[in-house]
Amino acid sequence: MIDPDASVLLESDDLRVQLLPLGATLCRFEVRLADGSWRNIMLGAPDVDAYRGPNRYIGATVGRVANRIAGARFLLDGTEYRLDANEGPNTLHSGDDGYDARDWTIAGRGPDWVEFALTSPDGDGGFPGTLRLTARYELVPGGAQVTYRGTTDAPTVVNLTTHPYVNVAGEASGTTDDQVLVVHASRFTPTDADGLPTGEVRDVAGTAVDFRAGRRLGDARDGVQAEGIARNRGLDHNFVVDGTGLREHCRLTSADGVTLTVVSDQPALQVYGGEHFDGTQVGTSGVPYVRRAGLALEAQGFPDAPNHPTFPSIVLRPGEEYRHTTSWLVSLASS
């Protein structure tokens, strides 16, 4: 486990959650199993420095705008803003100096909660407006929760997400292919070769990304490749979650019945299969992460929303509050 002096530990009888001020990062999520043993179900790193290197984004808070922005540019109120391009000509997770790479301050803490704070100045990464943010992590019945809040002094765009990689069979158990994913989404947003949304919103019915009734991840990965809708040789898809408000987005279940349920108020869920893991990323327990070692489940706004007027807006204006809540709830087969 990372040095306790460099992290925050929240714990109950059945859950231990470890967090880092670096990136307001969720770096460990341990659940007590029926036999009394503990299982860490989220990927991480053995030391803080790894989060600045090969394990970047794992469990971190990503922003000011998560996911991709085409051409590293967008228009807001008639003004064009140029961003830091870090994935070819495009912006991924707000550039090389996104919020995952920042040292957040601890604004307050208690036995079952901690609140991190960050001020992002006007022009940060090319984005307009000074943005003042908090990320409050807390234990809740059955799991843990984060609530993001933010205000700005000028019109801007905001789309934060937590970027955890989940493996409900255990952080060092290998591929997630045999785990079953349910996503409560009737539609998804197809992408081009660069992972940018085309603007279309397509029904999942009849495709390999129809997870509404549950699907084994290995079968889904084979299916998206066969159908020609794979990204990075597997899953990297944005789902339009059914309903509005705080609701269940998805569930991931291991062969032995450990289930993680993600509940959020966000309009979309990015599901990324961890195709980039190649053994160079060493995990929390010291075991290298193989391809597909974890599944990223990111509740967020639509990718590239500022460049698609038909997508839900991520514009934040002075006098408004950005607020985003996501919970991770755990259940066992016997419960």
mmCIF file of C-alpha atoms in Angstrom:
data_model
loop_
_atom_site.group_PDB
_atom_site.id
_atom_site.type_symbol
_atom_site.label_atom_id
_atom_site.label_comp_id
_atom_site.label_asym_id
_atom_site.label_seq_id
_atom_site.Cartn_x
_atom_site.Cartn_y
_atom_site.Cartn_z
ATOM 1 C CA MET A 1 0.000 0.000 0.000
ATOM 2 C CA ILE A 2 1.178 3.551 -0.743
ATOM 3 C CA ASP A 3 2.711 5.362 2.222
ATOM 4 C CA PRO A 4 -0.157 6.408 4.513
ATOM 5 C CA ASP A 5 1.524 9.783 5.028
ATOM 6 C CA ALA A 6 1.112 10.518 1.302
ATOM 7 C CA SER A 7 -2.518 9.411 1.103
ATOM 8 C CA VAL A 8 -5.914 9.405 2.825
ATOM 9 C CA LEU A 9 -7.533 6.187 4.008
ATOM 10 C CA LEU A 10 -11.288 5.924 4.547
ATOM 11 C CA GLU A 11 -12.427 2.677 6.115
ATOM 12 C CA SER A 12 -15.407 0.860 7.528
ATOM 13 C CA ASP A 13 -15.951 -2.735 8.601
ATOM 14 C CA ASP A 14 -16.403 -3.848 4.973
ATOM 15 C CA LEU A 15 -14.581 -1.264 2.847
ATOM 16 C CA ARG A 16 -11.177 0.418 2.653
ATOM 17 C CA VAL A 17 -10.699 3.274 0.178
ATOM 18 C CA GLN A 18 -7.314 4.939 -0.320
ATOM 19 C CA LEU A 19 -6.995 8.326 -2.017
ATOM 20 C CA LEU A 20 -4.172 10.578 -3.186
ATOM 21 C CA PRO A 21 -4.074 14.387 -3.331
ATOM 22 C CA LEU A 22 -2.213 13.946 -6.638
ATOM 23 C CA GLY A 23 -5.027 14.037 -9.163
ATOM 24 C CA ALA A 24 -7.636 13.574 -6.399
ATOM 25 C CA THR A 25 -7.009 9.929 -7.236
ATOM 26 C CA LEU A 26 -8.912 6.840 -6.102
ATOM 27 C CA CYS A 27 -5.978 4.448 -5.834
ATOM 28 C CA ARG A 28 -7.328 1.493 -3.851
ATOM 29 C CA PHE A 29 -10.821 0.075 -3.265
ATOM 30 C CA GLU A 30 -10.815 -2.973 -0.994
ATOM 31 C CA VAL A 31 -13.945 -4.930 -0.108
ATOM 32 C CA ARG A 32 -14.354 -7.580 2.582
ATOM 33 C CA LEU A 33 -15.500 -10.896 1.150
ATOM 34 C CA ALA A 34 -17.834 -13.395 2.803
ATOM 35 C CA ASP A 35 -14.895 -15.394 4.198
ATOM 36 C CA GLY A 36 -13.456 -12.287 5.876
ATOM 37 C CA SER A 37 -10.607 -11.786 3.388
ATOM 38 C CA TRP A 38 -10.076 -8.523 1.522
ATOM 39 C CA ARG A 39 -10.058 -7.944 -2.241
ATOM 40 C CA ASN A 40 -8.844 -4.816 -4.017
ATOM 41 C CA ILE A 41 -11.098 -4.382 -7.071
ATOM 42 C CA MET A 42 -9.564 -1.241 -8.602
ATOM 43 C CA LEU A 43 -6.237 -0.929 -10.368
ATOM 44 C CA GLY A 44 -3.552 1.373 -9.032
ATOM 45 C CA ALA A 45 0.175 1.803 -8.631
ATOM 46 C CA PRO A 46 2.755 0.801 -6.013
ATOM 47 C CA ASP A 47 4.020 4.376 -5.489
ATOM 48 C CA VAL A 48 2.975 7.952 -6.150
ATOM 49 C CA ASP A 49 5.543 8.575 -8.885
ATOM 50 C CA ALA A 50 3.983 5.889 -11.097
ATOM 51 C CA TYR A 51 0.816 7.981 -11.319
ATOM 52 C CA ARG A 52 2.877 10.648 -13.091
ATOM 53 C CA GLY A 53 4.256 8.063 -15.527
ATOM 54 C CA PRO A 54 3.043 4.721 -16.892
ATOM 55 C CA ASN A 55 0.002 4.526 -14.579
ATOM 56 C CA ARG A 56 -1.280 7.980 -15.511
ATOM 57 C CA TYR A 57 -5.073 8.448 -15.384
ATOM 58 C CA ILE A 58 -5.649 5.262 -13.350
ATOM 59 C CA GLY A 59 -8.241 6.252 -10.739
ATOM 60 C CA ALA A 60 -7.573 9.970 -11.244
ATOM 61 C CA THR A 61 -9.870 12.951 -11.554
ATOM 62 C CA VAL A 62 -9.718 13.972 -15.213
ATOM 63 C CA GLY A 63 -10.494 17.502 -16.439
ATOM 64 C CA ARG A 64 -11.147 20.333 -17.137
ATOM 65 C CA VAL A 65 -12.798 18.341 -19.928
ATOM 66 C CA ALA A 66 -12.481 14.565 -19.917
ATOM 67 C CA ASN A 67 -12.261 12.517 -23.107
ATOM 68 C CA ARG A 68 -11.434 14.028 -26.509
ATOM 69 C CA ILE A 69 -11.882 17.431 -28.151
ATOM 70 C CA ALA A 70 -11.468 17.448 -31.926
ATOM 71 C CA GLY A 71 -8.775 19.659 -33.381
ATOM 72 C CA ALA A 72 -7.848 20.878 -29.882
ATOM 73 C CA ARG A 73 -10.307 23.730 -30.331
ATOM 74 C CA PHE A 74 -13.892 24.800 -29.653
ATOM 75 C CA LEU A 75 -16.145 27.832 -29.993
ATOM 76 C CA LEU A 76 -17.901 29.400 -27.026
ATOM 77 C CA ASP A 77 -20.087 32.481 -27.420
ATOM 78 C CA GLY A 78 -18.440 33.169 -30.780
ATOM 79 C CA THR A 79 -14.856 33.002 -29.515
ATOM 80 C CA GLU A 80 -12.498 30.212 -30.545
ATOM 81 C CA TYR A 81 -10.335 28.660 -27.835
ATOM 82 C CA ARG A 82 -7.208 26.700 -28.718
ATOM 83 C CA LEU A 83 -6.220 23.893 -26.370
ATOM 84 C CA ASP A 84 -3.119 21.814 -25.738
ATOM 85 C CA ALA A 85 -3.017 19.031 -28.347
ATOM 86 C CA ASN A 86 -1.617 15.801 -26.908
ATOM 87 C CA GLU A 87 -3.117 13.078 -29.117
ATOM 88 C CA GLY A 88 -2.129 14.046 -32.639
ATOM 89 C CA PRO A 89 -4.073 17.192 -33.504
ATOM 90 C CA ASN A 90 -6.660 16.520 -30.800
ATOM 91 C CA THR A 91 -6.900 17.015 -27.042
ATOM 92 C CA LEU A 92 -7.265 14.020 -24.722
ATOM 93 C CA HIS A 93 -8.242 14.604 -21.085
ATOM 94 C CA SER A 94 -7.333 18.313 -21.395
ATOM 95 C CA GLY A 95 -3.704 17.901 -22.415
ATOM 96 C CA ASP A 96 -0.485 16.765 -20.816
ATOM 97 C CA ASP A 97 -1.056 18.938 -17.730
ATOM 98 C CA GLY A 98 -4.630 18.005 -16.918
ATOM 99 C CA TYR A 99 -6.098 17.841 -13.441
ATOM 100 C CA ASP A 100 -4.886 14.266 -12.975
ATOM 101 C CA ALA A 101 -1.334 15.671 -12.890
ATOM 102 C CA ARG A 102 -2.101 18.380 -10.299
ATOM 103 C CA ASP A 103 -1.562 18.280 -6.570
ATOM 104 C CA TRP A 104 -4.973 19.023 -5.085
ATOM 105 C CA THR A 105 -5.117 20.419 -1.551
ATOM 106 C CA ILE A 106 -6.997 18.762 1.298
ATOM 107 C CA ALA A 107 -9.739 21.243 2.138
ATOM 108 C CA GLY A 108 -11.224 19.139 4.923
ATOM 109 C CA ARG A 109 -11.515 15.612 6.204
ATOM 110 C CA GLY A 110 -13.308 13.400 8.685
ATOM 111 C CA PRO A 111 -13.271 9.709 9.607
ATOM 112 C CA ASP A 112 -15.342 8.707 6.567
ATOM 113 C CA TRP A 113 -14.776 11.578 4.107
ATOM 114 C CA VAL A 114 -12.172 13.850 2.540
ATOM 115 C CA GLU A 115 -12.548 16.908 0.354
ATOM 116 C CA PHE A 116 -9.894 17.949 -2.151
ATOM 117 C CA ALA A 117 -9.759 21.409 -3.749
ATOM 118 C CA LEU A 118 -8.169 22.835 -6.878
ATOM 119 C CA THR A 119 -8.145 26.269 -8.518
ATOM 120 C CA SER A 120 -7.638 26.205 -12.284
ATOM 121 C CA PRO A 121 -6.732 29.683 -13.596
ATOM 122 C CA ASP A 122 -8.096 31.448 -16.651
ATOM 123 C CA GLY A 123 -6.274 30.157 -19.729
ATOM 124 C CA ASP A 124 -5.289 26.881 -18.040
ATOM 125 C CA GLY A 125 -4.646 24.455 -20.914
ATOM 126 C CA GLY A 126 -6.339 27.008 -23.182
ATOM 127 C CA PHE A 127 -9.679 26.953 -21.334
ATOM 128 C CA PRO A 128 -11.338 30.244 -20.367
ATOM 129 C CA GLY A 129 -12.327 31.285 -16.871
ATOM 130 C CA THR A 130 -10.939 30.657 -13.411
ATOM 131 C CA LEU A 131 -12.515 27.412 -12.212
ATOM 132 C CA ARG A 132 -12.678 26.597 -8.498
ATOM 133 C CA LEU A 133 -13.307 22.928 -7.798
ATOM 134 C CA THR A 134 -13.842 20.525 -4.935
ATOM 135 C CA ALA A 135 -13.942 16.736 -4.995
ATOM 136 C CA ARG A 136 -15.539 15.194 -1.915
ATOM 137 C CA TYR A 137 -15.028 11.448 -1.472
ATOM 138 C CA GLU A 138 -17.012 9.715 1.233
ATOM 139 C CA LEU A 139 -18.127 6.309 2.385
ATOM 140 C CA VAL A 140 -21.806 5.567 1.846
ATOM 141 C CA PRO A 141 -23.841 2.453 2.660
ATOM 142 C CA GLY A 142 -22.477 -0.324 0.481
ATOM 143 C CA GLY A 143 -19.623 1.628 -1.043
ATOM 144 C CA ALA A 144 -18.099 5.037 -1.722
ATOM 145 C CA GLN A 145 -19.069 8.207 -3.547
ATOM 146 C CA VAL A 146 -17.502 11.301 -5.088
ATOM 147 C CA THR A 147 -19.208 14.656 -5.531
ATOM 148 C CA TYR A 148 -17.561 17.288 -7.716
ATOM 149 C CA ARG A 149 -18.539 20.947 -7.413
ATOM 150 C CA GLY A 150 -17.242 23.894 -9.359
ATOM 151 C CA THR A 151 -17.791 27.600 -10.054
ATOM 152 C CA THR A 152 -16.327 29.903 -12.677
ATOM 153 C CA ASP A 153 -15.825 33.637 -13.112
ATOM 154 C CA ALA A 154 -16.293 33.501 -16.905
ATOM 155 C CA PRO A 155 -18.127 31.209 -19.324
ATOM 156 C CA THR A 156 -16.250 27.946 -19.757
ATOM 157 C CA VAL A 157 -16.732 24.226 -20.361
ATOM 158 C CA VAL A 158 -16.479 21.551 -17.667
ATOM 159 C CA ASN A 159 -16.731 17.770 -17.881
ATOM 160 C CA LEU A 160 -14.981 15.988 -15.028
ATOM 161 C CA THR A 161 -14.789 12.262 -14.467
ATOM 162 C CA THR A 162 -13.130 9.798 -12.162
ATOM 163 C CA HIS A 163 -11.106 7.328 -14.240
ATOM 164 C CA PRO A 164 -11.059 4.056 -12.252
ATOM 165 C CA TYR A 165 -10.087 0.774 -13.858
ATOM 166 C CA VAL A 166 -12.141 -2.031 -12.308
ATOM 167 C CA ASN A 167 -11.388 -5.739 -12.010
ATOM 168 C CA VAL A 168 -13.941 -7.318 -9.691
ATOM 169 C CA ALA A 169 -11.992 -10.602 -9.630
ATOM 170 C CA GLY A 170 -9.103 -8.722 -8.019
ATOM 171 C CA GLU A 171 -6.616 -6.049 -9.006
ATOM 172 C CA ALA A 172 -3.886 -8.551 -9.925
ATOM 173 C CA SER A 173 -6.100 -11.350 -11.306
ATOM 174 C CA GLY A 174 -5.376 -10.808 -15.005
ATOM 175 C CA THR A 175 -7.802 -10.115 -17.828
ATOM 176 C CA THR A 176 -11.435 -9.077 -17.303
ATOM 177 C CA ASP A 177 -12.670 -11.167 -20.267
ATOM 178 C CA ASP A 178 -14.770 -13.545 -18.117
ATOM 179 C CA GLN A 179 -16.573 -10.778 -16.231
ATOM 180 C CA VAL A 180 -20.127 -9.791 -17.151
ATOM 181 C CA LEU A 181 -21.057 -6.172 -17.820
ATOM 182 C CA VAL A 182 -24.531 -4.644 -17.767
ATOM 183 C CA VAL A 183 -24.932 -1.089 -19.130
ATOM 184 C CA HIS A 184 -28.307 0.631 -18.962
ATOM 185 C CA ALA A 185 -27.993 2.323 -22.329
ATOM 186 C CA SER A 186 -30.134 1.936 -25.442
ATOM 187 C CA ARG A 187 -27.813 4.137 -27.538
ATOM 188 C CA PHE A 188 -24.149 4.930 -28.060
ATOM 189 C CA THR A 189 -22.111 7.515 -29.977
ATOM 190 C CA PRO A 190 -20.041 5.966 -32.805
ATOM 191 C CA THR A 191 -16.549 7.348 -33.385
ATOM 192 C CA ASP A 192 -14.099 7.828 -36.235
ATOM 193 C CA ALA A 193 -10.617 6.319 -36.435
ATOM 194 C CA ASP A 194 -9.294 8.895 -33.947
ATOM 195 C CA GLY A 195 -11.902 8.042 -31.327
ATOM 196 C CA LEU A 196 -13.862 11.246 -31.960
ATOM 197 C CA PRO A 197 -17.658 11.086 -32.078
ATOM 198 C CA THR A 198 -19.128 11.427 -35.549
ATOM 199 C CA GLY A 199 -22.195 13.196 -34.155
ATOM 200 C CA GLU A 200 -24.447 10.202 -34.726
ATOM 201 C CA VAL A 201 -26.346 8.651 -31.827
ATOM 202 C CA ARG A 202 -27.013 5.000 -32.709
ATOM 203 C CA ASP A 203 -29.185 2.276 -31.169
ATOM 204 C CA VAL A 204 -27.254 -0.545 -29.495
ATOM 205 C CA ALA A 205 -29.898 -3.108 -30.523
ATOM 206 C CA GLY A 206 -28.401 -5.815 -32.694
ATOM 207 C CA THR A 207 -24.799 -4.774 -32.003
ATOM 208 C CA ALA A 208 -22.008 -6.184 -29.861
ATOM 209 C CA VAL A 209 -22.299 -3.163 -27.553
ATOM 210 C CA ASP A 210 -25.806 -4.033 -26.419
ATOM 211 C CA PHE A 211 -25.074 -4.672 -22.742
ATOM 212 C CA ARG A 212 -28.615 -4.133 -21.480
ATOM 213 C CA ALA A 213 -29.149 -7.794 -20.607
ATOM 214 C CA GLY A 214 -25.527 -8.370 -19.603
ATOM 215 C CA ARG A 215 -22.688 -9.602 -21.764
ATOM 216 C CA ARG A 216 -19.399 -11.385 -21.117
ATOM 217 C CA LEU A 217 -16.633 -8.909 -21.875
ATOM 218 C CA GLY A 218 -14.578 -11.345 -23.924
ATOM 219 C CA ASP A 219 -17.559 -12.009 -26.182
ATOM 220 C CA ALA A 220 -18.268 -8.290 -26.553
ATOM 221 C CA ARG A 221 -14.636 -7.600 -27.484
ATOM 222 C CA ASP A 222 -14.728 -10.298 -30.144
ATOM 223 C CA GLY A 223 -18.025 -8.925 -31.382
ATOM 224 C CA VAL A 224 -16.952 -5.309 -31.838
ATOM 225 C CA GLN A 225 -13.976 -6.453 -33.876
ATOM 226 C CA ALA A 226 -16.133 -8.693 -36.058
ATOM 227 C CA GLU A 227 -18.618 -5.848 -36.619
ATOM 228 C CA GLY A 228 -15.930 -3.269 -37.399
ATOM 229 C CA ILE A 229 -16.880 -0.993 -34.489
ATOM 230 C CA ALA A 230 -13.870 -1.774 -32.303
ATOM 231 C CA ARG A 231 -11.618 0.957 -30.970
ATOM 232 C CA ASN A 232 -8.063 0.068 -29.928
ATOM 233 C CA ARG A 233 -8.863 -3.570 -30.833
ATOM 234 C CA GLY A 234 -11.657 -3.700 -28.309
ATOM 235 C CA LEU A 235 -14.013 -1.575 -26.235
ATOM 236 C CA ASP A 236 -13.710 2.210 -26.070
ATOM 237 C CA HIS A 237 -17.307 3.356 -26.426
ATOM 238 C CA ASN A 238 -19.454 6.155 -25.058
ATOM 239 C CA PHE A 239 -22.933 5.043 -23.998
ATOM 240 C CA VAL A 240 -25.975 7.291 -23.667
ATOM 241 C CA VAL A 241 -27.355 6.147 -20.326
ATOM 242 C CA ASP A 242 -31.121 5.733 -20.197
ATOM 243 C CA GLY A 243 -33.050 8.083 -17.923
ATOM 244 C CA THR A 244 -31.998 11.251 -16.126
ATOM 245 C CA GLY A 245 -30.811 12.207 -12.669
ATOM 246 C CA LEU A 246 -29.051 9.928 -10.208
ATOM 247 C CA ARG A 247 -29.496 6.386 -11.555
ATOM 248 C CA GLU A 248 -27.696 3.118 -12.090
ATOM 249 C CA HIS A 249 -25.335 3.296 -15.060
ATOM 250 C CA CYS A 250 -23.795 -0.177 -15.070
ATOM 251 C CA ARG A 251 -22.852 -3.320 -13.164
ATOM 252 C CA LEU A 252 -19.754 -5.480 -13.477
ATOM 253 C CA THR A 253 -19.772 -8.995 -11.972
ATOM 254 C CA SER A 254 -17.007 -11.549 -11.427
ATOM 255 C CA ALA A 255 -17.350 -15.317 -11.781
ATOM 256 C CA ASP A 256 -17.573 -15.641 -7.995
ATOM 257 C CA GLY A 257 -20.365 -13.070 -7.712
ATOM 258 C CA VAL A 258 -18.642 -9.859 -6.631
ATOM 259 C CA THR A 259 -20.534 -6.988 -8.290
ATOM 260 C CA LEU A 260 -19.604 -3.336 -8.599
ATOM 261 C CA THR A 261 -22.528 -1.046 -9.454
ATOM 262 C CA VAL A 262 -21.892 2.482 -10.746
ATOM 263 C CA VAL A 263 -24.585 5.057 -9.967
ATOM 264 C CA SER A 264 -24.303 8.591 -11.358
ATOM 265 C CA ASP A 265 -26.220 11.674 -12.480
ATOM 266 C CA GLN A 266 -24.167 12.061 -15.665
ATOM 267 C CA PRO A 267 -25.686 11.611 -19.152
ATOM 268 C CA ALA A 268 -23.068 9.186 -20.450
ATOM 269 C CA LEU A 269 -20.699 6.384 -19.548
ATOM 270 C CA GLN A 270 -17.398 5.758 -21.301
ATOM 271 C CA VAL A 271 -16.417 2.081 -21.247
ATOM 272 C CA TYR A 272 -12.782 1.434 -22.095
ATOM 273 C CA GLY A 273 -11.349 -2.069 -22.003
ATOM 274 C CA GLY A 274 -7.746 -1.379 -20.982
ATOM 275 C CA GLU A 275 -6.328 -2.416 -24.332
ATOM 276 C CA HIS A 276 -3.166 -0.344 -23.779
ATOM 277 C CA PHE A 277 -1.905 -2.335 -20.790
ATOM 278 C CA ASP A 278 1.226 -4.187 -21.920
ATOM 279 C CA GLY A 279 3.088 -5.211 -18.783
ATOM 280 C CA THR A 280 4.982 -1.939 -18.396
ATOM 281 C CA GLN A 281 2.393 -0.678 -15.897
ATOM 282 C CA VAL A 282 3.073 -2.285 -12.520
ATOM 283 C CA GLY A 283 0.077 -2.563 -10.249
ATOM 284 C CA THR A 284 -0.678 -1.906 -6.601
ATOM 285 C CA SER A 285 0.432 -5.397 -5.610
ATOM 286 C CA GLY A 286 3.579 -5.299 -7.757
ATOM 287 C CA VAL A 287 2.122 -7.455 -10.534
ATOM 288 C CA PRO A 288 2.420 -6.097 -14.122
ATOM 289 C CA TYR A 289 -0.880 -5.298 -15.791
ATOM 290 C CA VAL A 290 -1.603 -7.387 -18.881
ATOM 291 C CA ARG A 291 -3.794 -6.255 -21.756
ATOM 292 C CA ARG A 292 -7.398 -5.884 -20.546
ATOM 293 C CA ALA A 293 -6.361 -6.035 -16.883
ATOM 294 C CA GLY A 294 -9.072 -3.562 -15.952
ATOM 295 C CA LEU A 295 -12.220 -1.970 -17.332
ATOM 296 C CA ALA A 296 -12.515 1.819 -17.156
ATOM 297 C CA LEU A 297 -16.038 2.929 -16.272
ATOM 298 C CA GLU A 298 -16.207 6.721 -16.566
ATOM 299 C CA ALA A 299 -19.453 8.562 -15.846
ATOM 300 C CA GLN A 300 -19.265 11.869 -17.703
ATOM 301 C CA GLY A 301 -20.706 14.196 -20.319
ATOM 302 C CA PHE A 302 -20.508 13.372 -24.023
ATOM 303 C CA PRO A 303 -17.045 13.409 -25.638
ATOM 304 C CA ASP A 304 -16.291 16.493 -27.774
ATOM 305 C CA ALA A 305 -19.541 18.068 -26.592
ATOM 306 C CA PRO A 306 -18.453 21.680 -27.302
ATOM 307 C CA ASN A 307 -18.169 20.820 -31.010
ATOM 308 C CA HIS A 308 -21.558 19.068 -31.271
ATOM 309 C CA PRO A 309 -24.529 21.397 -30.628
ATOM 310 C CA THR A 310 -26.915 18.400 -30.469
ATOM 311 C CA PHE A 311 -25.017 16.838 -27.550
ATOM 312 C CA PRO A 312 -25.898 17.808 -23.952
ATOM 313 C CA SER A 313 -24.131 21.055 -23.104
ATOM 314 C CA ILE A 314 -21.139 21.141 -20.762
ATOM 315 C CA VAL A 315 -21.034 24.962 -20.622
ATOM 316 C CA LEU A 316 -20.724 26.495 -17.152
ATOM 317 C CA ARG A 317 -21.423 30.190 -16.612
ATOM 318 C CA PRO A 318 -20.840 32.591 -13.712
ATOM 319 C CA GLY A 319 -23.529 32.209 -11.055
ATOM 320 C CA GLU A 320 -24.039 28.521 -11.890
ATOM 321 C CA GLU A 321 -22.615 25.522 -10.053
ATOM 322 C CA TYR A 322 -21.150 22.465 -11.705
ATOM 323 C CA ARG A 323 -22.167 19.405 -9.710
ATOM 324 C CA HIS A 324 -21.537 15.746 -10.502
ATOM 325 C CA THR A 325 -22.032 12.726 -8.239
ATOM 326 C CA THR A 326 -20.896 9.151 -8.845
ATOM 327 C CA SER A 327 -21.147 6.204 -6.449
ATOM 328 C CA TRP A 328 -19.460 2.798 -6.518
ATOM 329 C CA LEU A 329 -21.505 0.181 -4.668
ATOM 330 C CA VAL A 330 -20.415 -3.389 -3.950
ATOM 331 C CA SER A 331 -22.470 -6.514 -3.404
ATOM 332 C CA LEU A 332 -21.526 -10.163 -2.936
ATOM 333 C CA ALA A 333 -23.217 -13.283 -4.264
ATOM 334 C CA SER A 334 -24.471 -14.191 -0.798
ATOM 335 C CA SER A 335 -25.880 -10.743 -0.027
#
